[in-house]
Every structure is written in C-alpha cells, then in structure tokens.
Coordinates of N, CA and C and ligand atoms in Angstrom, one line a residue:
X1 N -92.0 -97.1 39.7 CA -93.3 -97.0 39.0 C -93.1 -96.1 37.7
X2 N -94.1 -96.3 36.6 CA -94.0 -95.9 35.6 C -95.5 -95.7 34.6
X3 N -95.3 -94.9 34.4 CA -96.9 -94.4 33.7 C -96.8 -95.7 32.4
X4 N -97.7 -96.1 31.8 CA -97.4 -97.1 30.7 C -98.5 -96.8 29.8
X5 N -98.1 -97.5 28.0 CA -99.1 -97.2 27.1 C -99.6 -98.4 27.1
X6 N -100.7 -98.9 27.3 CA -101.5 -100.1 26.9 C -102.1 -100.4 25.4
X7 N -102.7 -101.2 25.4 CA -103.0 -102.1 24.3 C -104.1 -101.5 23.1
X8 N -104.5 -100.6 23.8 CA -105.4 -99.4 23.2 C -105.2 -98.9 22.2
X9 N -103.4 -98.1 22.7 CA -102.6 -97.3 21.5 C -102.6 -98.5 20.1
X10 N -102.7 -99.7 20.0 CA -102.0 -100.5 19.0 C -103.4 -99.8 18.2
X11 N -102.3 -99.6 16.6 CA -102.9 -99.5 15.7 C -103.4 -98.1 15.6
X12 N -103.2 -97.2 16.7 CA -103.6 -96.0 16.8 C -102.5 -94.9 17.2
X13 N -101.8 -94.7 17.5 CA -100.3 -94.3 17.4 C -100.8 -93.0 17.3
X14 N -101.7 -92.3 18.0 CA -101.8 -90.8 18.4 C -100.5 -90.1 19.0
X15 N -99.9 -89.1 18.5 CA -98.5 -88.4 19.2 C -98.8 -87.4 19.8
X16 N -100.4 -87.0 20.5 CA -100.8 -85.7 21.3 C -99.8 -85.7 22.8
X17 N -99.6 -87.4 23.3 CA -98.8 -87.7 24.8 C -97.3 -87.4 24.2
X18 N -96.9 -87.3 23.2 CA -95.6 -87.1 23.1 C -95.6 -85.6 23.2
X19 N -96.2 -85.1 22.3 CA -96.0 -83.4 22.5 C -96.4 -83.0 23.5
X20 N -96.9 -83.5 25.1 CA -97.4 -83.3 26.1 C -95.8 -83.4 27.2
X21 N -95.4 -84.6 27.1 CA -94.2 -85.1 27.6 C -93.2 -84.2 28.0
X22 N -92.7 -83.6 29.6 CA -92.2 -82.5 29.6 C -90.1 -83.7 29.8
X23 N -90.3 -84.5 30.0 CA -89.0 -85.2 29.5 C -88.6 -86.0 28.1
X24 N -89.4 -86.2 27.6 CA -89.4 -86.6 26.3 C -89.1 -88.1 26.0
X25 N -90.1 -88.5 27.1 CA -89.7 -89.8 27.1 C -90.8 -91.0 26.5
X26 N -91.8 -90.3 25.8 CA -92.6 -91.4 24.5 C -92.0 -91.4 23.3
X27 N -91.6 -92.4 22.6 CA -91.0 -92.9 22.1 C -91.8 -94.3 21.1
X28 N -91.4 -94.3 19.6 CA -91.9 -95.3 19.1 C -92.6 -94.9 17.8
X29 N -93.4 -95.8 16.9 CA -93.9 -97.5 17.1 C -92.4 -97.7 16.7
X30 N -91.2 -97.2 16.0 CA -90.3 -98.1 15.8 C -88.6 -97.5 16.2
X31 N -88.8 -96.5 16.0 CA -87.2 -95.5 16.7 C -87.8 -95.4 18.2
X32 N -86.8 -95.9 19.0 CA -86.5 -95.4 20.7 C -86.4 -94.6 21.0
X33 N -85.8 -93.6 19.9 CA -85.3 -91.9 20.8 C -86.5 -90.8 19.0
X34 N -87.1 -91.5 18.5 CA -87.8 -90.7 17.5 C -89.0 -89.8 17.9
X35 N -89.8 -89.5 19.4 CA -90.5 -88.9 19.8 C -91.9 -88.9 18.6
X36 N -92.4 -90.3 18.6 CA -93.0 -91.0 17.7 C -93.2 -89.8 16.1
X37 N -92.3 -89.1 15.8 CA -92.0 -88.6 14.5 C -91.9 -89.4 13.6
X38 N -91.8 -90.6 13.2 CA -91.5 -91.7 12.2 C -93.6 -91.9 11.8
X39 N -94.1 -91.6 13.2 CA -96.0 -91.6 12.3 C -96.2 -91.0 11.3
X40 N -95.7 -89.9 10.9 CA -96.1 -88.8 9.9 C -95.7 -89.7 8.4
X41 N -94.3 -90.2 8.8 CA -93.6 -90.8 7.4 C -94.4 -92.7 7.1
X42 N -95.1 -93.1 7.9 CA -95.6 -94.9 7.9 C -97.0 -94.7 7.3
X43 N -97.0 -95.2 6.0 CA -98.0 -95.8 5.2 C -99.4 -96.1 6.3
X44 N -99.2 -97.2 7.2 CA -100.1 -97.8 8.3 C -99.3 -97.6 9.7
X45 N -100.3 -97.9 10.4 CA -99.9 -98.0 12.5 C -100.5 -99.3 12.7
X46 N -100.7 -100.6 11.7 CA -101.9 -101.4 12.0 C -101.1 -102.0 12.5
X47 N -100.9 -102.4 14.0 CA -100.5 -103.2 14.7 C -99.3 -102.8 15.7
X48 N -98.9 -101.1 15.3 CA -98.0 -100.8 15.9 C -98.3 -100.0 17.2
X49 N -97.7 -99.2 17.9 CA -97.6 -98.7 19.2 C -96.6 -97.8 19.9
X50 N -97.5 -96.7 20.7 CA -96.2 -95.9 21.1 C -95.8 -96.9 22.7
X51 N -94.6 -96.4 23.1 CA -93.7 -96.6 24.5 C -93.4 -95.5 25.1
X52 N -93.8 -95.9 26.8 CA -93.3 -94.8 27.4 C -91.9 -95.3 28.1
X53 N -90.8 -94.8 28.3 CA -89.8 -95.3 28.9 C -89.4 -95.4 30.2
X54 N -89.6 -96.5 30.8 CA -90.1 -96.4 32.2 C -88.6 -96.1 33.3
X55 N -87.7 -96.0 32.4 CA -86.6 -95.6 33.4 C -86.9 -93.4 33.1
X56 N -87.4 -93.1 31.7 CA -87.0 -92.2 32.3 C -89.0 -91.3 32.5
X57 N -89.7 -92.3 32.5 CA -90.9 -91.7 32.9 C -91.0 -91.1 34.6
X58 N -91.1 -89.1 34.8 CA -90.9 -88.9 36.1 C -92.7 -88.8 37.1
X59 N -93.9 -89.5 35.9 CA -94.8 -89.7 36.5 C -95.5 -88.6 36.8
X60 N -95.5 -88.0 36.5 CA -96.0 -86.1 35.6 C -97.6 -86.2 35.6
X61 N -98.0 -87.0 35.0 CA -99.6 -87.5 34.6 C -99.7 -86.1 33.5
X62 N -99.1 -85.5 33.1 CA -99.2 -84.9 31.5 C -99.7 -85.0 30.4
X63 N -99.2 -87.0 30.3 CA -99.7 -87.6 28.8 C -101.3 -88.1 29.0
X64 N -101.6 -88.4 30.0 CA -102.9 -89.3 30.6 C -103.9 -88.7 29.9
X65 N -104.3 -87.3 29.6 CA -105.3 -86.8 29.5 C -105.1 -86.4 27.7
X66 N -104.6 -86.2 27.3 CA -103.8 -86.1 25.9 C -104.4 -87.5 25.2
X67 N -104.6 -88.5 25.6 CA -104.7 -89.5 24.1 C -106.0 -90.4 24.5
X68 N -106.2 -90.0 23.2 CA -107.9 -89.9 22.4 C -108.8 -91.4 22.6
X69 N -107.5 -92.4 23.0 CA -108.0 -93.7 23.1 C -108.1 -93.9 24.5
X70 N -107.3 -93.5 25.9 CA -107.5 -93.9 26.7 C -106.2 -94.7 26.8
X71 N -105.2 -94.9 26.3 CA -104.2 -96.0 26.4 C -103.1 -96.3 27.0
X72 N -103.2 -94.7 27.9 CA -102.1 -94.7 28.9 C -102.4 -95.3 30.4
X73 N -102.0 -96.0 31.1 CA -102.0 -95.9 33.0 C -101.3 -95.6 33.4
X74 N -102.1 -95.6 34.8 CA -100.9 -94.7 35.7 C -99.5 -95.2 36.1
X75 N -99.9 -96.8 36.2 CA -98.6 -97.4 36.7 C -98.7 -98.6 36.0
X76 N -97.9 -99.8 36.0 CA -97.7 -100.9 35.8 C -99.1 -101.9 36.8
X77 N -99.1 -101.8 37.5 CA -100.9 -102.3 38.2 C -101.8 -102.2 37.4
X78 N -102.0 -100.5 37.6 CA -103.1 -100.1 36.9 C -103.2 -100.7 35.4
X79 N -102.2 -100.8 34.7 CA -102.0 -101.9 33.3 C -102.7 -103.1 33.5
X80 N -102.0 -103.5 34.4 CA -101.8 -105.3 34.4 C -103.6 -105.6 35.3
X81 N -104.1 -104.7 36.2 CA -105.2 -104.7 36.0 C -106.3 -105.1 35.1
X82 N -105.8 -103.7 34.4 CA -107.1 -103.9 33.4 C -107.3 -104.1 32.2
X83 N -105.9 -104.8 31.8 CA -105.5 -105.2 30.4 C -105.9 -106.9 30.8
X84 N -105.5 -107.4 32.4 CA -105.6 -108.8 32.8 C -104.3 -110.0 32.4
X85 N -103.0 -109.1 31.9 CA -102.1 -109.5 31.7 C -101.0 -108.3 31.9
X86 N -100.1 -108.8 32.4 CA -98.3 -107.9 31.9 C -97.8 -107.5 30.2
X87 N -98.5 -107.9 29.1 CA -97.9 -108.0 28.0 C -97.6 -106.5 28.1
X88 N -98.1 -105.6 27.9 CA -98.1 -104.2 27.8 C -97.1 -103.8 28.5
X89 N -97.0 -104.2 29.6 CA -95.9 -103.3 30.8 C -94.7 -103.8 29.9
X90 N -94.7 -105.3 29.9 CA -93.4 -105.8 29.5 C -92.7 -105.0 28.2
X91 N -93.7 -105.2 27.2 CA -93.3 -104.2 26.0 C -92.9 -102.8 25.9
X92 N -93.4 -102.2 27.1 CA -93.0 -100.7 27.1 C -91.8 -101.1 27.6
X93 N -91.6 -101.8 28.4 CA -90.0 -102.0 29.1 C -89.2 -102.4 27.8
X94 N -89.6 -103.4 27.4 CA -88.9 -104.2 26.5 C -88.3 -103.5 25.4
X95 N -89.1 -102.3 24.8 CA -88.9 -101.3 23.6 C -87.6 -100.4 24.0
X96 N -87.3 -100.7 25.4 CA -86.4 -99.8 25.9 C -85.3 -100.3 25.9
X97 N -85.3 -101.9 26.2 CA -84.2 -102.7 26.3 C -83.9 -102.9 28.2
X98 N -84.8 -103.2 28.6 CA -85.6 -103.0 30.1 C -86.6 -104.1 30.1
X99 N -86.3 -104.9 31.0 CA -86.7 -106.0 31.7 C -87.7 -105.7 33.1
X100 N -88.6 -105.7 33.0 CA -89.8 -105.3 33.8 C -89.9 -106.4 35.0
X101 N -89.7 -106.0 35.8 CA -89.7 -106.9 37.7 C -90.6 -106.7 38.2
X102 N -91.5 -107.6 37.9 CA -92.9 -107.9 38.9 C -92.5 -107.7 40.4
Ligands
LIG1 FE1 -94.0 -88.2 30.2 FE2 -95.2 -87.4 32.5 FE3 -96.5 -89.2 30.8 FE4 -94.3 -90.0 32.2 S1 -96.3 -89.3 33.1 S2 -94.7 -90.4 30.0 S3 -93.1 -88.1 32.2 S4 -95.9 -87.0 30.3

C-alpha cells in the first residue's frame, strides 16, 4: 500500500506534502528525485503533477493534511474509489518506473 497523489494536484503542484515528507519521497511534475523543486523554476503547472513513490512511501499520513487541494489518499482504493478509475495510481507508479498490481 501506498499513500497516492490524485487528480486534484493536476495543475496545482502545491510542494507543502513534500516539505512534510519525512523520507523524501514526493517527487515531480517532471524530475523523479527533484523533491518538486523544478515548481519554483516552470512558467505554468497547467496540466502537470506531483508523485508519491510508492515503493518508497512508508505511509506516515504526514503529507495528507499539508495540501490545499485535497489530492492526496490514503491508499491506492481509497484513489481508485473516488477518482472511479486507476489512472492516478497507475501514474504515481508509472512516474517511478513501477507498474501498479491490482
Ligand atoms: Fe511521505 Fe508519509 Fe506521505 Fe508517504 S504518507 S508520501 S512517507 S509523508
């Protein structure tokens, strides 16, 4: 299981869950290991998104309360719930180079 960013963050790329993060495992809209530091330097976020890394998310609930949109879950369920698709899960995985197993 893995805490995940949902569809919320797009276009909103708040980094309060990264500075929250006691492994440092949010990551993104475009470097993997940039601890979404590359927001400060991007013109726009219109379409982009942070990732949490689900191999090394240790499920802390840290970042949950931290961002302004609501766009974190607790798990991959809890996503695929109430987004009413996997796209989200898959892409947090996928940003990682991680293949998500229903
Ligand atoms: Fe980081 Fe904890 Fe959030 Fe996982 S649950 S992304 S370890 S702050």
């Amino acid at each position: 299981m893995s805490f995940i960013i949902g569809s919320k963050c797009i276009s909103t790329c708040d980094t309060a869950c990264v500075n929250a993060c006691p492994v440092d495992c949010i990551h993104g809209p475009i470097d993997i290991d940039g601890s979404g530091e590359e927001v400060k330097r991007l013109d726009s976020v219109e379409g982009l998104q942070l990732f949490i890394n689900p191999e090394d998310c240790i499920d802390c609930g840290a970042c949950l309360g931290e961002c302004p949109v609501n766009a974190i879950y607790e798990s991959e369920e809890d996503c695929i719930k109430s987004e009413g698709n996997d796209e989200s899960v898959k892409k947090n995985y996928a940003f990682f180079g991680q293949e998500y197993q229903a």
